[in-house]
Tab-separated table of C-alpha atoms in Angstrom:
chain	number	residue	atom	x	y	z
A	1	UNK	CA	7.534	9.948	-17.605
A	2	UNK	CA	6.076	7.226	-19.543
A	3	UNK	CA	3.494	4.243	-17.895
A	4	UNK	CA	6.120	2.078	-18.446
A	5	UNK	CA	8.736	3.898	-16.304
A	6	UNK	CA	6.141	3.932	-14.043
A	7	UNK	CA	5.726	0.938	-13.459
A	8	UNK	CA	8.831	0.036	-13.389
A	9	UNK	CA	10.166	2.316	-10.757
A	10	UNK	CA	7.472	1.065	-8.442
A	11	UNK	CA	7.886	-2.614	-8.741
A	12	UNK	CA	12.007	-1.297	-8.267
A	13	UNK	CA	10.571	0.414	-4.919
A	14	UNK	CA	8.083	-2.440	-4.284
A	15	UNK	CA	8.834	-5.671	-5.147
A	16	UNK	CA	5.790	-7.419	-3.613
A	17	UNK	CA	3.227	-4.553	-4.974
A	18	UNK	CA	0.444	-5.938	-6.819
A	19	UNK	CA	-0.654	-5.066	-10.337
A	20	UNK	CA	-4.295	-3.769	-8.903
A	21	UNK	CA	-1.775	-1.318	-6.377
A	22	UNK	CA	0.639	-0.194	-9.053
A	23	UNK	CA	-2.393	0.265	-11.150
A	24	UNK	CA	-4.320	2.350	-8.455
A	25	UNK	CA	-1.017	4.499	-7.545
A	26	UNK	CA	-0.326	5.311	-11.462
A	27	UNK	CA	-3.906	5.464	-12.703
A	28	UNK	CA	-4.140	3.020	-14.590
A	29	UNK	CA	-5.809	-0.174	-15.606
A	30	UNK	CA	-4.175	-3.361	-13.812
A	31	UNK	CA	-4.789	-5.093	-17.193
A	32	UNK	CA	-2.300	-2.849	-18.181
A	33	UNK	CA	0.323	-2.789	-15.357
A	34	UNK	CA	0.134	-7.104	-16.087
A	35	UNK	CA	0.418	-6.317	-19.973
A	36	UNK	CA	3.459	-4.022	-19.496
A	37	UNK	CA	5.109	-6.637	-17.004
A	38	UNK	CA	4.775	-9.092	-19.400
A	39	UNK	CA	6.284	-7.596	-21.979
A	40	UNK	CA	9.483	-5.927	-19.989
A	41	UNK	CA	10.087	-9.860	-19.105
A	42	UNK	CA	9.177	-9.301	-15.240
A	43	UNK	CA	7.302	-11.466	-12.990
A	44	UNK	CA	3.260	-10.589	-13.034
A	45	UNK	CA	2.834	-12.330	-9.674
A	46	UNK	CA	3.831	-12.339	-6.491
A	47	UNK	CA	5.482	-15.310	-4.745
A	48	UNK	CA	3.905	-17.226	-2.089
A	49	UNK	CA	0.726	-14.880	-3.022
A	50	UNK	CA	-2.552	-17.116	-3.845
A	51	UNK	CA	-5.081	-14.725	-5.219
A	52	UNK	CA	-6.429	-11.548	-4.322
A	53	UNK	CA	-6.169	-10.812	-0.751
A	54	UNK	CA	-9.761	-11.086	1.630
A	55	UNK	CA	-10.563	-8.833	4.224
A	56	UNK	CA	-11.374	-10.277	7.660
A	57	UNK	CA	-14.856	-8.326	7.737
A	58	UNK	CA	-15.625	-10.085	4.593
A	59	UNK	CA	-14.837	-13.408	5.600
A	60	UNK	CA	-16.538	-12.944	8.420
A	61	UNK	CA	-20.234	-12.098	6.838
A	62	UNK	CA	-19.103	-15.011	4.688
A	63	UNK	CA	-19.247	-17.173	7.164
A	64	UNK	CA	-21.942	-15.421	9.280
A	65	UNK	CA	-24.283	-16.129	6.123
A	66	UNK	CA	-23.717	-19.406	6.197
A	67	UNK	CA	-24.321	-20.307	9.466
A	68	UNK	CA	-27.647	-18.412	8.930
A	69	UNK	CA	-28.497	-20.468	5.807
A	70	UNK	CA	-27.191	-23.598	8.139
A	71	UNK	CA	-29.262	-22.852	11.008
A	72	UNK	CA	-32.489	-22.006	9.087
A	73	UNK	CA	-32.631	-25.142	7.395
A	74	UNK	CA	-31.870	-27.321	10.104
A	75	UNK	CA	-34.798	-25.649	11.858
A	76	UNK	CA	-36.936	-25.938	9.328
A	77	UNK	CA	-36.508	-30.303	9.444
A	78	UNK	CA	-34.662	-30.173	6.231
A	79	UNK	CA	-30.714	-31.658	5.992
A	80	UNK	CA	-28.392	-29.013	4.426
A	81	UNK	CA	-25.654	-30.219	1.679
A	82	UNK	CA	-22.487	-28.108	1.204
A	83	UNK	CA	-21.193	-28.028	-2.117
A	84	UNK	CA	-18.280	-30.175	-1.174
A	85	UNK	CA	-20.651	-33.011	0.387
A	86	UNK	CA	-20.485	-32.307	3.565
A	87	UNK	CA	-24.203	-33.089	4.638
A	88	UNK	CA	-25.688	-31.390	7.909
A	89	UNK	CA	-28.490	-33.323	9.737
A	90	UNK	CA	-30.856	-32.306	13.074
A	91	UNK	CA	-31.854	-35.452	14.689
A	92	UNK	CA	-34.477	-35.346	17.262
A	93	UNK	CA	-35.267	-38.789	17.484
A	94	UNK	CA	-32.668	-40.029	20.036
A	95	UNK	CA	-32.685	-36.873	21.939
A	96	UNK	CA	-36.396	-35.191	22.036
A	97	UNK	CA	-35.464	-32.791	24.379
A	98	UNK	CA	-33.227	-30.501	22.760
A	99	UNK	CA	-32.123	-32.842	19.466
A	100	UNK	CA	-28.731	-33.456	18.103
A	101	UNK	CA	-26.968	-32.376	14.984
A	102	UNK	CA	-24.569	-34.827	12.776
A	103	UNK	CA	-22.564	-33.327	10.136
A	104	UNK	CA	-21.384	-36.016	7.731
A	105	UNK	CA	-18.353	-35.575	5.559
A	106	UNK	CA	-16.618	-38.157	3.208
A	107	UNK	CA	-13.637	-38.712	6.135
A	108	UNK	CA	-16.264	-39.435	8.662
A	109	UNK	CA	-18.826	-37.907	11.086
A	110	UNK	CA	-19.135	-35.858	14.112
A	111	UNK	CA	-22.096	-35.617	16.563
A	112	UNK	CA	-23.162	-32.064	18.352
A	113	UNK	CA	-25.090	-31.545	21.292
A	114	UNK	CA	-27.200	-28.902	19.560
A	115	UNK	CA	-26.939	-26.755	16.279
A	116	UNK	CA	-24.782	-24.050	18.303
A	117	UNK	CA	-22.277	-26.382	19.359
A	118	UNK	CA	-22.176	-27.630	15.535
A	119	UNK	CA	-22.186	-24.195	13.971
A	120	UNK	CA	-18.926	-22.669	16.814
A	121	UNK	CA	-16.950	-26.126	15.559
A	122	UNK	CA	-18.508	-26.279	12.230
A	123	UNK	CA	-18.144	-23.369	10.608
């Protein structure tokens, strides 16, 4: 049986399969599997799918990371600056007790208690 029959008896048995899982159940390069979908006429993605699927555990050290980065900076005095402009700020002048952080985005603001407050709504 040829790659191409393959293929094509898997995306007959799985419609919604991926070219990375018909590539790891054949043995074969998904570069391939895409190439040989192309040519047979057939669909190379997946609808409704929007890139590669994320794990949970990965998001989550994602976003664990950042909140480190987030946190570290703001305790250091400095502001932090997402790459979409959302700015980060630790104010301690109108609270000197404990401080207050305001996290500035282009549809407004929002004012937190403390960094952990900003960091569980934040982030």
């Amino acid at each position: 049986m040829t790659t191409r029959d393959k293929v094509l008896q898997i995306r007959a048995e799985q419609p919604d399969a991926h070219a990375a899982q018909i590539a790891r159940t054949i043995g074969v390069t998904s570069g391939r599997v895409y190439q040989i979908l192309q040519e047979l006429g057939l669909a190379t993605t997946i609808p409704g799918a929007k890139g590669r699927p994320r794990k949970k555990a990965a998001l989550w050290v994602t976003r664990k990371r950042k909140a480190f980065r987030i946190r570290t900076r703001l305790e250091s005095g400095r502001a932090y600056t997402e790459a979409n402009g959302t700015t980060w700020w630790y104010v301690t002048d109108l609270t000197p007790q404990w401080g207050q952080v305001i996290v500035t985005r282009s549809s407004g603001f929002s004012i937190y208690p403390n960094i952990d407050a900003a960091l569980e709504a934040e982030v």
